[in-house]
C-alpha cells in the first residue's frame, strides 16, 4: 500500500529530460556481474581498483567501480534500511567507497525495482526513498536498477507499472544532493518477444527518467557456451534502438567481457571497437588483475576511447550489411567521419567500401587514420580498400575531410525493420517496386535520407521513394512532391507526407504504406544516423 501512495504522488510531478548535466559521456569502469556474478567481496573490489590504477585503466578513463546483485543481507533492519553482507564486506560499503574515492574512483551500486532482486535479496519496491538516502550516505553516485520481481500494479499494465516505478525513482534520485546516474534495466524485461510494441514503449519514456538504457539480455556470463553469439545478439539489439540515443542518454548493450576464455583476441577487440563506435558504456566485467597485455592494450586505446566519449554521442548505424560484412558509420564532433567494419564470417576477408555509402562525397579527399595502429595511412577518395580483416575482427578508421566543403554528410545507410531485421530494397524483380529482403545486397539497400524529406537509393539518386496513394511503394523520378516526402519519428515510423500513411512491411517481402499504428512490428524502422527525427 505504501508504494501505491508514493507512486500516485510521483506520477503528478513532471520529470526532467535526460541531460548532459548528470552524465556527459558514457560511463567507463568495472562491474563484477558477468565475470563473478554473486561471488563478490571487498577484496575483489579493492584488488580490482588497485589493478585498474596500476595498469593504466584508471588513467584511460575507467573510473567507476560498480557492485552488482548479491551485495546485501537477506533482510532489512527494523527501520527498513538495507545492510551490506558483512562477511563479503567486513569493513562496510562506506569504507569501500572512501577507499575507492581516495584512488580516484566512483562507487556504483545495484538494486531492483521489484519486491526482490533477481538473486532473491530485498528489492526496493516501497523503500525507494530510504534506499536512495542510504546510497547517498554511503557515497554512491550511480544506481543500476534491475527489473526482476515487479508485481503488476492494480489497474496498470506491465509497461505502466515499470514506468511508474522508474519515474518515481528518477524523481527521488534527481533530488539527492548529488543526483545519481540512473541505469534503467526496465526495457530488458520487454525485449526479444514476438511483439516489440511494449519494448519500444518502455524505450520511449526511458530518457525522461535516467541516463542509461540497459535494453536487452545480459551479455555472456562466465560459462556460457557461445559468448561471441551472445555479444552479437546484444549488438543487434543495440542496432534496433539507435534512434533513442541522445547526448546524456546512452543505450547500454552490457559489459565488455574482455577476459572471457572462449573468445579470441579478435572477438574481444571487436566487442570493444563496436561498443566504442556506439558510444556505449565501457564497463569491463573481467578479473582485472589477471588481464593480459593484449587486452589492456586494446582497452586503453586512446583513439577508440575518444570515439566512445565523442561530444556528439552518436550511435554508429549500419551503412551496409551482407553475409560477411557489417559497415557502420557516424559523425564525430571534430567533423570527422567514423568507419567501423566488422567481418562476421568464419574466415579472413578483404573488401572495398564506396565512401558514398558513408554519406561522404565521392569526389572529396579524406585523410585516413587507422585507430588500431594509430597510423595515418594517407588520403583516400572514391573507394576505400580494406585488406585482410580476420574472422570476427573489426577495423576502425577516422576519416578527416581535406577541406571544409567536404564535411557535408548525407545520412546514408540501411533502412531496416527493427522487428524482422530485413532491409528496404530497391529494384529487385519488380522493376520500380521496392521490397523487403534479407540485408545482403548493399548495391540496392543503401539509401540517402535527405534533409528535403526525400529518400533516394544510392544506386539511382535521381529517383525517390514514392507513395502514390494507390498501389505499391516505388522509386520514381524525383519531383519534390509530398508523395516523395517522408518524415521519421522517435516511434520508428516513416510517414509519407502526401498520404499520411506509414511505411509497412507485409508478408512475402511486400512494402506498402498503411494507416499508422502505434509502434507496431511492421512499421518500426531503423534509419541511418543523422536522419532527422520529427
Ligand atoms: C573474493 O572473491 C573472489 C572472486 O570471486 C574470490 O576469488 C576470493 O576467494 C574471494 N575472497 C574472499 C576473502 O572471500
Ligand atoms: C536504521 O538502523 C540501522 C541499523 O540498525 C542504523 O545504522 C541506521 O542509522 C538506522 N536508520 C535510520 C534512518 O534510523
Ligand atoms: C502488440 O502489443 C501491443 C501492446 O501490448 C498491443 O496493443 C497490440 O495489439 C499487439 N499486437 C499484436 C499484433 O498482437
Ligand atoms: C516535407 O514535409 C515536411 C513536414 O511537413 C515539411 O516541413 C517540409 O517542408 C517538406 N519538404 C518539402 C521539400 O516540401
Coordinates of C-alpha atoms and ligand atoms in Angstrom, one line a residue:
X1 CA 0.0 0.0 0.0
X2 CA 2.8 2.3 0.9
X3 CA 4.3 2.1 -2.5
X4 CA 1.0 2.9 -4.1
X5 CA 0.7 6.2 -2.3
X6 CA 4.2 7.1 -3.3
X7 CA 3.6 6.3 -6.9
X8 CA 0.5 8.3 -7.2
X9 CA 2.3 11.4 -5.8
X10 CA 5.2 10.9 -8.2
X11 CA 3.0 10.5 -11.2
X12 CA 1.7 14.0 -10.7
X13 CA 5.2 15.6 -10.9
X14 CA 6.7 16.4 -14.3
X15 CA 10.1 14.8 -14.7
X16 CA 13.2 16.4 -16.3
X17 CA 14.7 15.1 -19.5
X18 CA 18.0 13.3 -19.6
X19 CA 20.7 15.9 -19.9
X20 CA 24.4 16.1 -20.1
X21 CA 24.4 17.5 -16.6
X22 CA 24.2 14.1 -15.0
X23 CA 26.2 12.1 -17.5
X24 CA 28.1 14.0 -20.3
X25 CA 29.6 10.9 -21.9
X26 CA 29.1 7.1 -21.5
X27 CA 30.4 5.7 -18.2
X28 CA 33.6 3.6 -18.1
X29 CA 34.6 1.2 -15.4
X30 CA 34.2 -2.2 -13.8
X31 CA 31.2 -4.3 -12.7
X32 CA 31.5 -7.8 -11.2
X33 CA 28.4 -9.4 -12.7
X34 CA 29.3 -11.2 -16.0
X35 CA 32.6 -12.5 -14.6
X36 CA 31.8 -13.2 -10.9
X37 CA 28.0 -13.0 -10.5
X38 CA 27.2 -13.4 -6.8
X39 CA 30.8 -14.2 -5.8
X40 CA 31.7 -10.7 -4.9
X41 CA 33.5 -9.3 -1.9
X42 CA 35.6 -6.4 -0.6
X43 CA 38.9 -8.0 -1.7
X44 CA 37.7 -8.4 -5.2
X45 CA 36.9 -4.7 -5.4
X46 CA 40.0 -3.3 -3.7
X47 CA 42.2 -5.6 -5.8
X48 CA 40.3 -4.6 -8.9
X49 CA 40.7 -0.9 -8.1
X50 CA 44.4 -1.3 -7.3
X51 CA 45.0 -3.1 -10.6
X52 CA 43.0 -0.6 -12.6
X53 CA 45.1 2.2 -11.1
X54 CA 48.4 0.4 -11.8
X55 CA 47.6 -0.9 -15.2
X56 CA 46.6 2.4 -16.7
X57 CA 42.9 1.7 -16.9
X58 CA 42.0 4.4 -14.4
X59 CA 44.2 6.9 -16.3
X60 CA 42.5 5.9 -19.5
X61 CA 39.1 6.9 -18.1
X62 CA 37.8 3.7 -16.4
X63 CA 36.9 5.4 -13.1
X64 CA 33.7 3.6 -12.0
X65 CA 33.6 0.5 -9.8
X66 CA 30.0 -0.8 -9.7
X67 CA 28.7 -3.6 -7.5
X68 CA 26.0 -5.8 -9.0
X69 CA 23.5 -8.1 -7.3
X70 CA 24.1 -10.1 -4.0
X71 CA 25.9 -7.4 -2.0
X72 CA 23.3 -7.1 0.7
X73 CA 21.8 -9.0 3.6
X74 CA 18.7 -11.1 3.1
X75 CA 16.6 -8.8 5.2
X76 CA 16.3 -5.1 6.0
X77 CA 16.8 -3.6 9.5
X78 CA 13.7 -2.9 11.7
X79 CA 13.7 0.7 10.4
X80 CA 13.7 -0.5 6.8
X81 CA 17.3 0.3 5.8
X82 CA 19.4 -2.1 3.7
X83 CA 22.6 -3.6 5.2
X84 CA 25.6 -4.9 3.3
X85 CA 26.7 -8.5 3.8
X86 CA 29.3 -8.2 6.5
X87 CA 31.0 -11.4 5.5
X88 CA 31.5 -10.2 2.0
X89 CA 32.3 -6.6 3.0
X90 CA 33.8 -6.8 6.5
X91 CA 34.8 -3.1 6.6
X92 CA 31.5 -2.0 5.0
X93 CA 30.5 -0.2 1.9
X94 CA 31.1 3.4 3.2
X95 CA 34.6 2.3 3.9
X96 CA 34.9 0.8 0.4
X97 CA 33.5 4.0 -1.1
X98 CA 36.2 6.0 0.7
X99 CA 38.9 3.6 -0.3
X100 CA 37.9 3.9 -3.9
X101 CA 37.4 7.7 -3.8
X102 CA 40.9 8.2 -2.5
X103 CA 42.2 6.4 -5.5
X104 CA 40.1 8.4 -7.9
X105 CA 37.1 6.1 -8.5
X106 CA 33.4 6.4 -8.0
X107 CA 31.3 3.7 -6.4
X108 CA 28.2 2.5 -8.0
X109 CA 25.5 0.0 -6.8
X110 CA 22.8 -2.3 -7.9
X111 CA 19.2 -2.5 -6.6
X112 CA 16.0 -3.9 -8.1
X113 CA 12.7 -2.1 -8.8
X114 CA 10.6 -5.0 -7.5
X115 CA 10.0 -6.9 -4.3
X116 CA 13.2 -8.9 -4.6
X117 CA 16.4 -8.6 -6.6
X118 CA 17.0 -11.3 -9.3
X119 CA 19.2 -13.0 -6.8
X120 CA 16.4 -13.0 -4.1
X121 CA 17.7 -10.2 -1.9
X122 CA 15.3 -7.4 -0.7
X123 CA 14.1 -5.3 -3.6
X124 CA 13.3 -1.6 -3.4
X125 CA 9.5 -1.5 -4.0
X126 CA 8.1 0.7 -1.3
X127 CA 11.5 1.6 0.0
X128 CA 12.8 3.8 -2.8
X129 CA 13.4 6.9 -0.7
X130 CA 15.1 5.0 2.1
X131 CA 17.4 3.2 -0.3
X132 CA 18.3 6.3 -2.2
X133 CA 19.2 8.1 1.0
X134 CA 21.2 5.1 2.1
X135 CA 23.1 5.0 -1.2
X136 CA 23.8 8.7 -1.0
X137 CA 25.0 8.4 2.6
X138 CA 27.4 5.6 1.5
X139 CA 28.9 7.9 -1.1
X140 CA 27.4 6.2 -4.1
X141 CA 26.6 8.2 -7.2
X142 CA 25.4 5.5 -9.7
X143 CA 22.5 3.1 -9.5
X144 CA 21.7 0.2 -11.8
X145 CA 18.0 -0.6 -11.1
X146 CA 17.1 -4.0 -12.3
X147 CA 13.6 -5.2 -13.0
X148 CA 13.1 -8.7 -11.6
X149 CA 10.0 -9.4 -9.5
X150 CA 7.9 -6.4 -10.3
X151 CA 4.3 -7.1 -9.5
X152 CA 1.8 -5.5 -11.9
X153 CA 0.1 -2.7 -10.0
X154 CA -3.7 -2.8 -9.8
X155 CA -5.3 -1.2 -12.8
X156 CA -2.0 -0.7 -14.6
X157 CA -0.4 -2.6 -17.4
X158 CA 3.1 -4.0 -17.0
X159 CA 4.6 -1.2 -19.1
X160 CA 2.7 1.4 -16.9
X161 CA 3.8 -0.3 -13.7
X162 CA 7.5 -0.1 -14.7
X163 CA 7.1 3.5 -15.8
X164 CA 5.5 4.4 -12.5
X165 CA 8.3 2.9 -10.5
X166 CA 11.2 4.1 -12.7
X167 CA 9.9 7.7 -12.9
X168 CA 9.4 7.6 -9.1
X169 CA 13.0 6.6 -8.7
X170 CA 14.1 9.3 -11.1
X171 CA 12.3 11.9 -9.0
X172 CA 14.0 10.7 -5.8
X173 CA 17.5 10.3 -7.4
X174 CA 17.4 13.7 -9.0
X175 CA 16.5 15.4 -5.7
X176 CA 19.6 13.9 -3.9
X177 CA 22.2 16.5 -3.1
X178 CA 24.3 15.0 -6.0
X179 CA 21.8 13.4 -8.4
X180 CA 22.8 9.8 -9.1
X181 CA 23.4 8.4 -12.5
X182 CA 20.4 6.2 -13.2
X183 CA 20.9 3.0 -15.3
X184 CA 17.5 1.6 -16.1
X185 CA 17.0 -2.1 -16.8
X186 CA 13.3 -1.8 -17.4
X187 CA 13.4 -2.4 -21.2
X188 CA 15.3 -5.7 -20.7
X189 CA 12.1 -7.1 -19.3
X190 CA 10.3 -6.5 -22.6
X191 CA 12.9 -7.4 -25.3
X192 CA 13.0 -10.3 -27.6
X193 CA 9.3 -11.1 -27.8
X194 CA 7.2 -11.7 -31.0
X195 CA 5.6 -8.3 -30.4
X196 CA 8.0 -5.5 -29.7
X197 CA 5.5 -2.7 -29.1
X198 CA 5.9 -2.9 -25.3
X199 CA 9.7 -2.8 -25.6
X200 CA 9.6 0.3 -27.8
X201 CA 7.1 1.9 -25.4
X202 CA 9.4 1.4 -22.5
X203 CA 12.3 2.9 -24.5
X204 CA 10.0 5.9 -25.3
X205 CA 9.9 7.1 -21.7
X206 CA 13.3 6.0 -20.5
X207 CA 15.2 9.1 -21.4
X208 CA 12.9 11.2 -19.3
X209 CA 13.9 9.2 -16.3
X210 CA 17.6 8.4 -16.5
X211 CA 20.8 8.2 -18.4
X212 CA 21.3 4.6 -19.4
X213 CA 19.1 2.1 -21.1
X214 CA 20.0 -1.5 -20.2
X215 CA 17.8 -2.6 -23.0
X216 CA 18.2 -6.3 -23.5
X217 CA 20.0 -9.5 -22.4
X218 CA 22.8 -10.0 -20.0
X219 CA 25.9 -10.5 -22.1
X220 CA 27.7 -13.8 -21.9
X221 CA 28.1 -14.6 -18.2
X222 CA 31.1 -16.9 -17.4
X223 CA 30.4 -20.4 -18.6
X224 CA 28.1 -19.5 -21.4
X225 CA 28.7 -21.9 -24.3
X226 CA 28.9 -19.3 -27.0
X227 CA 30.0 -15.9 -25.8
X228 CA 30.5 -14.5 -29.3
X229 CA 26.9 -15.1 -30.3
X230 CA 25.8 -13.5 -27.1
X231 CA 27.9 -10.4 -28.0
X232 CA 26.4 -10.4 -31.5
X233 CA 22.9 -10.8 -30.1
X234 CA 23.3 -7.7 -27.9
X235 CA 24.9 -5.9 -30.8
X236 CA 21.8 -6.5 -32.9
X237 CA 19.5 -5.4 -30.1
X238 CA 21.6 -2.2 -29.8
X239 CA 21.3 -1.6 -33.6
X240 CA 17.5 -1.8 -33.3
X241 CA 17.4 1.2 -30.8
X242 CA 19.9 3.7 -32.3
X243 CA 17.2 6.4 -32.7
X244 CA 16.8 6.6 -28.9
X245 CA 20.4 7.6 -28.1
X246 CA 20.9 11.3 -27.5
X247 CA 23.5 13.4 -25.7
X248 CA 23.2 12.5 -22.0
X249 CA 21.3 9.3 -22.7
X250 CA 23.0 6.1 -23.8
X251 CA 21.9 2.7 -25.0
X252 CA 23.7 0.0 -23.0
X253 CA 24.4 -3.3 -24.7
X254 CA 26.0 -4.6 -21.4
X255 CA 29.5 -5.4 -20.2
X256 CA 32.8 -5.8 -22.0
X257 CA 33.7 -9.4 -21.3
X258 CA 37.4 -8.9 -22.1
X259 CA 38.9 -11.9 -20.3
X260 CA 36.4 -14.5 -21.5
X261 CA 38.4 -17.6 -22.3
X262 CA 36.2 -18.8 -25.2
X263 CA 36.7 -15.5 -27.1
X264 CA 39.5 -15.0 -29.5
X265 CA 41.6 -11.8 -29.1
X266 CA 40.0 -10.5 -32.3
X267 CA 36.5 -11.1 -30.9
X268 CA 37.4 -9.2 -27.7
X269 CA 38.8 -6.4 -29.7
X270 CA 35.7 -6.3 -31.8
X271 CA 33.4 -6.0 -28.9
X272 CA 35.4 -3.1 -27.6
X273 CA 35.6 -1.4 -31.1
X274 CA 31.9 -1.8 -31.7
X275 CA 30.9 -0.6 -28.3
X276 CA 33.1 2.4 -28.7
X277 CA 31.5 3.1 -32.2
X278 CA 28.1 3.0 -30.5
X279 CA 29.3 5.5 -27.8
X280 CA 28.1 2.8 -25.4
X281 CA 29.1 2.4 -21.7
X282 CA 32.6 0.7 -21.5
X283 CA 32.1 -1.3 -18.3
X284 CA 34.5 -4.2 -18.0
X285 CA 33.4 -7.4 -16.3
X286 CA 36.6 -9.4 -16.0
X287 CA 39.2 -10.3 -13.4
X288 CA 41.2 -7.1 -13.9
X289 CA 44.4 -8.1 -12.0
X290 CA 44.8 -11.0 -14.5
X291 CA 44.1 -9.2 -17.7
X292 CA 46.7 -9.9 -20.3
X293 CA 48.9 -7.4 -22.1
X294 CA 46.9 -7.5 -25.3
X295 CA 43.6 -7.0 -23.5
X296 CA 45.0 -4.0 -21.6
X297 CA 46.4 -2.6 -24.8
X298 CA 43.1 -2.5 -26.6
X299 CA 41.1 -1.4 -23.5
X300 CA 43.3 1.6 -23.2
X301 CA 43.4 2.5 -26.9
X302 CA 43.0 6.3 -26.7
X303 CA 41.8 6.8 -30.2
X304 CA 38.9 4.4 -29.7
X305 CA 38.1 5.8 -26.2
X306 CA 37.9 9.2 -27.8
X307 CA 35.4 7.8 -30.3
X308 CA 33.3 6.4 -27.5
X309 CA 33.5 9.6 -25.5
X310 CA 32.9 11.9 -28.5
X311 CA 31.0 15.0 -27.9
X312 CA 28.2 14.2 -30.4
X313 CA 27.4 10.9 -28.6
X314 CA 26.2 9.4 -31.9
X315 CA 25.5 5.7 -32.1
X316 CA 27.0 4.4 -35.3
X317 CA 24.4 2.8 -37.6
X318 CA 24.7 0.3 -40.4
X319 CA 25.8 1.8 -43.7
X320 CA 25.6 -1.7 -45.2
X321 CA 25.4 -5.3 -44.3
X322 CA 26.0 -8.6 -46.3
X323 CA 26.7 -12.1 -45.3
X324 CA 30.3 -11.2 -44.4
X325 CA 30.4 -7.5 -43.5
X326 CA 28.8 -5.0 -41.3
X327 CA 29.8 -1.5 -42.2
X328 CA 29.0 1.1 -39.6
X329 CA 29.4 4.9 -39.6
X330 CA 28.8 8.0 -37.6
X331 CA 29.9 11.6 -37.3
X332 CA 32.4 12.9 -34.7
X333 CA 32.5 16.2 -33.0
X334 CA 35.5 17.3 -35.0
X335 CA 33.7 17.0 -38.3
X336 CA 35.4 13.7 -39.0
X337 CA 33.5 10.5 -40.1
X338 CA 34.0 7.2 -38.4
X339 CA 34.2 3.9 -40.4
X340 CA 33.9 0.7 -38.5
X341 CA 34.0 -2.6 -40.4
X342 CA 33.2 -6.0 -38.8
X343 CA 34.0 -9.3 -40.5
X344 CA 31.2 -11.6 -39.3
X345 CA 32.3 -14.5 -41.4
X346 CA 34.4 -17.5 -40.3
X347 CA 37.4 -16.6 -42.5
X348 CA 39.7 -13.6 -43.0
X349 CA 38.5 -11.4 -45.9
X350 CA 39.1 -8.1 -47.8
X351 CA 36.6 -5.6 -49.1
X352 CA 36.2 -2.2 -50.7
X353 CA 33.8 0.4 -49.4
X354 CA 32.5 3.3 -51.5
X355 CA 32.8 6.5 -49.5
X356 CA 29.3 7.4 -50.7
X357 CA 27.9 4.6 -48.6
X358 CA 29.2 6.5 -45.6
X359 CA 27.4 9.6 -46.7
X360 CA 30.5 11.3 -47.9
X361 CA 31.2 13.0 -51.2
X362 CA 32.9 10.6 -53.7
X363 CA 34.9 13.5 -55.2
X364 CA 36.5 14.6 -51.9
X365 CA 39.7 13.5 -50.3
X366 CA 39.9 12.2 -46.8
X367 CA 42.9 11.7 -44.6
X368 CA 42.7 8.2 -43.0
X369 CA 43.8 7.2 -39.6
X370 CA 43.8 3.6 -38.6
X371 CA 42.5 3.7 -35.0
X372 CA 44.0 0.3 -34.0
X373 CA 47.5 1.2 -35.0
X374 CA 47.4 5.0 -34.8
X375 CA 48.9 5.1 -38.3
X376 CA 47.9 7.8 -40.8
X377 CA 47.5 5.8 -44.0
X378 CA 47.3 8.6 -46.5
X379 CA 44.5 10.1 -48.5
X380 CA 41.5 8.3 -49.9
X381 CA 38.8 9.2 -52.3
X382 CA 36.0 7.3 -54.1
X383 CA 36.5 3.9 -52.6
X384 CA 38.3 2.6 -49.5
X385 CA 40.1 -0.7 -49.7
X386 CA 40.3 -2.8 -46.6
X387 CA 42.6 -5.8 -46.6
X388 CA 42.8 -9.0 -44.5
X389 CA 40.3 -8.4 -41.7
X390 CA 40.5 -11.6 -39.5
X391 CA 37.4 -13.6 -38.8
X392 CA 35.2 -11.8 -36.3
X393 CA 37.7 -8.9 -36.4
X394 CA 36.9 -5.2 -36.6
X395 CA 38.8 -2.4 -38.2
X396 CA 38.1 1.2 -37.4
X397 CA 39.2 4.4 -39.2
X398 CA 38.7 8.1 -38.7
X399 CA 38.3 10.0 -42.0
X400 CA 39.2 13.6 -41.9
X401 CA 37.9 15.7 -44.8
X402 CA 40.7 17.6 -46.6
X403 CA 38.6 20.8 -46.9
X404 CA 35.7 22.2 -45.1
X405 CA 33.4 21.9 -48.0
X406 CA 33.9 18.1 -47.7
X407 CA 32.5 18.0 -44.2
X408 CA 28.9 17.7 -45.6
X409 CA 27.4 14.4 -44.7
X410 CA 24.2 12.9 -46.1
X411 CA 22.6 10.4 -43.7
X412 CA 23.2 7.2 -45.7
X413 CA 22.8 3.5 -45.0
X414 CA 20.3 0.8 -44.4
X415 CA 16.6 1.3 -43.8
X416 CA 15.9 -1.7 -41.6
X417 CA 12.7 -3.0 -40.0
X418 CA 13.7 -3.5 -36.4
X419 CA 11.5 -6.5 -35.8
X420 CA 12.3 -8.6 -38.8
X421 CA 15.8 -7.0 -39.3
X422 CA 15.2 -7.1 -43.1
X423 CA 16.2 -4.2 -45.4
X424 CA 14.3 -1.9 -47.7
X425 CA 15.4 -3.0 -51.1
X426 CA 15.2 -1.2 -54.5
X427 CA 14.7 -2.8 -57.9
X428 CA 14.7 -6.5 -57.4
X429 CA 12.4 -8.5 -59.6
X430 CA 9.6 -6.0 -59.9
X431 CA 11.2 -3.0 -61.6
X432 CA 10.4 0.2 -59.7
X433 CA 8.7 -1.5 -56.8
X434 CA 10.6 -1.7 -53.5
X435 CA 10.5 -4.7 -51.3
X436 CA 12.0 -6.0 -48.1
X437 CA 14.7 -8.6 -48.3
X438 CA 17.5 -10.0 -46.1
X439 CA 20.2 -7.4 -45.6
X440 CA 22.7 -9.0 -48.1
X441 CA 22.5 -6.7 -51.1
X442 CA 24.5 -3.4 -50.5
X443 CA 24.1 -2.4 -54.1
X444 CA 20.3 -2.0 -53.8
X445 CA 19.9 -1.5 -50.0
X446 CA 21.8 1.7 -49.2
X447 CA 19.6 4.8 -49.0
X448 CA 20.2 8.5 -48.6
X449 CA 17.8 10.3 -46.3
X450 CA 17.9 13.9 -47.4
X451 CA 17.0 17.0 -45.5
X452 CA 14.3 17.8 -48.0
X453 CA 12.4 14.7 -46.9
X454 CA 13.3 12.6 -50.0
X455 CA 14.7 9.1 -49.7
X456 CA 16.9 8.0 -52.6
X457 CA 18.6 4.7 -53.3
X458 CA 22.3 5.3 -53.6
X459 CA 22.4 3.5 -56.9
X460 CA 19.8 5.7 -58.5
X461 CA 19.9 9.1 -56.9
X462 CA 17.6 10.8 -59.4
X463 CA 14.7 8.6 -58.2
X464 CA 12.8 9.0 -54.9
X465 CA 10.9 6.7 -52.7
X466 CA 7.3 7.3 -53.7
X467 CA 3.9 6.6 -52.1
X468 CA 1.5 7.3 -55.0
X469 CA -1.5 6.6 -52.8
X470 CA -2.6 3.6 -54.8
X471 CA -0.6 0.5 -55.3
X472 CA 2.9 -0.4 -54.2
X473 CA 5.7 1.8 -53.0
X474 CA 8.1 2.6 -55.8
X475 CA 11.2 4.5 -56.7
X476 CA 10.2 7.2 -59.3
X477 CA 11.8 10.3 -60.8
X478 CA 12.1 12.9 -58.0
X479 CA 9.6 15.7 -58.4
X480 CA 9.7 17.2 -54.9
X481 CA 6.0 16.5 -54.3
X482 CA 4.5 15.4 -50.9
X483 CA 4.3 11.8 -52.0
X484 CA 8.1 11.7 -52.0
X485 CA 8.5 13.5 -48.7
X486 CA 8.9 11.3 -45.7
X487 CA 9.4 12.1 -42.0
X488 CA 10.9 9.9 -39.4
X489 CA 9.9 9.9 -35.7
X490 CA 11.2 8.5 -32.4
X491 CA 8.4 6.0 -32.7
X492 CA 10.3 4.5 -35.7
X493 CA 7.5 5.4 -38.1
X494 CA 8.4 6.6 -41.5
X495 CA 5.4 8.7 -42.5
X496 CA 4.6 9.8 -46.0
X497 CA 3.6 13.5 -46.2
X498 CA 1.3 13.0 -49.2
X499 CA -0.8 10.1 -47.9
X500 CA -0.2 10.5 -44.2
X501 CA 0.5 6.7 -44.0
X502 CA 3.4 4.7 -42.6
X503 CA 5.8 2.5 -44.4
X504 CA 4.8 -1.0 -43.7
X505 CA 6.4 -4.4 -44.2
X506 CA 4.0 -7.1 -45.4
X507 CA 4.4 -10.8 -45.9
X508 CA 6.4 -12.1 -48.9
X509 CA 8.7 -9.1 -48.9
X510 CA 5.9 -6.6 -49.8
X511 CA 6.3 -2.9 -48.9
X512 CA 3.2 -0.8 -48.7
X513 CA 2.0 2.1 -46.6
X514 CA -0.8 1.7 -44.2
X515 CA -2.6 3.7 -41.5
X516 CA 0.0 4.3 -38.8
X517 CA -0.5 2.1 -35.8
X518 CA 1.3 2.6 -32.5
X519 CA 4.9 1.2 -32.7
X520 CA 3.8 -2.0 -34.4
X521 CA 6.3 -4.6 -35.6
X522 CA 5.7 -4.0 -39.3
X523 CA 6.1 -0.2 -39.1
X524 CA 9.1 0.5 -36.9
X525 CA 12.3 1.2 -38.8
X526 CA 16.0 2.0 -38.1
X527 CA 17.4 4.8 -40.3
X528 CA 20.9 5.9 -40.9
X529 CA 22.4 8.1 -38.1
X530 CA 21.8 11.8 -38.7
X531 CA 18.3 11.2 -40.3
X532 CA 16.3 14.0 -38.7
X533 CA 13.8 13.0 -36.1
X534 CA 10.4 14.8 -36.1
Ligands
LIG1 C1 36.6 -12.8 -3.1 O1 36.0 -13.0 -4.4 C2 36.9 -13.6 -5.3 C3 36.2 -13.6 -6.7 O2 35.0 -14.4 -6.6 C4 37.4 -14.9 -4.8 O3 38.3 -15.5 -5.8 C5 38.1 -14.8 -3.5 O4 38.4 -16.0 -3.0 C6 37.1 -14.1 -2.5 N1 37.8 -13.7 -1.3 C7 37.3 -13.9 -0.1 C8 38.2 -13.4 1.0 O5 36.2 -14.3 0.1
LIG2 C1 18.4 2.1 10.8 O1 19.0 1.1 11.6 C2 20.4 1.0 11.2 C3 21.0 -0.3 12.0 O2 20.1 -0.8 12.9 C4 21.2 2.2 11.6 O3 22.5 2.1 11.2 C5 20.5 3.4 10.8 O4 21.1 4.6 11.2 C6 19.0 3.5 11.1 N1 18.5 4.4 10.2 C7 17.6 5.3 10.5 C8 17.1 6.2 9.4 O5 17.1 5.4 11.6
LIG3 C1 1.3 -5.9 -29.6 O1 1.3 -5.4 -28.2 C2 0.5 -4.2 -28.1 C3 0.8 -3.6 -26.7 O2 0.7 -4.6 -25.7 C4 -0.9 -4.4 -28.4 O3 -1.7 -3.3 -28.3 C5 -1.0 -5.0 -29.8 O4 -2.4 -5.3 -30.1 C6 -0.1 -6.2 -30.0 N1 -0.1 -6.6 -31.4 C7 -0.5 -7.7 -31.8 C8 -0.4 -8.0 -33.3 O5 -0.8 -8.6 -31.1
LIG4 C1 8.3 17.8 -46.2 O1 7.4 17.7 -45.2 C2 7.8 18.4 -44.0 C3 6.8 18.1 -42.9 O2 5.5 18.5 -43.3 C4 7.9 19.9 -44.4 O3 8.3 20.6 -43.2 C5 8.9 20.1 -45.5 O4 8.9 21.5 -45.9 C6 8.5 19.2 -46.7 N1 9.6 19.3 -47.6 C7 9.4 19.7 -48.9 C8 10.6 19.7 -49.7 O5 8.3 20.0 -49.3

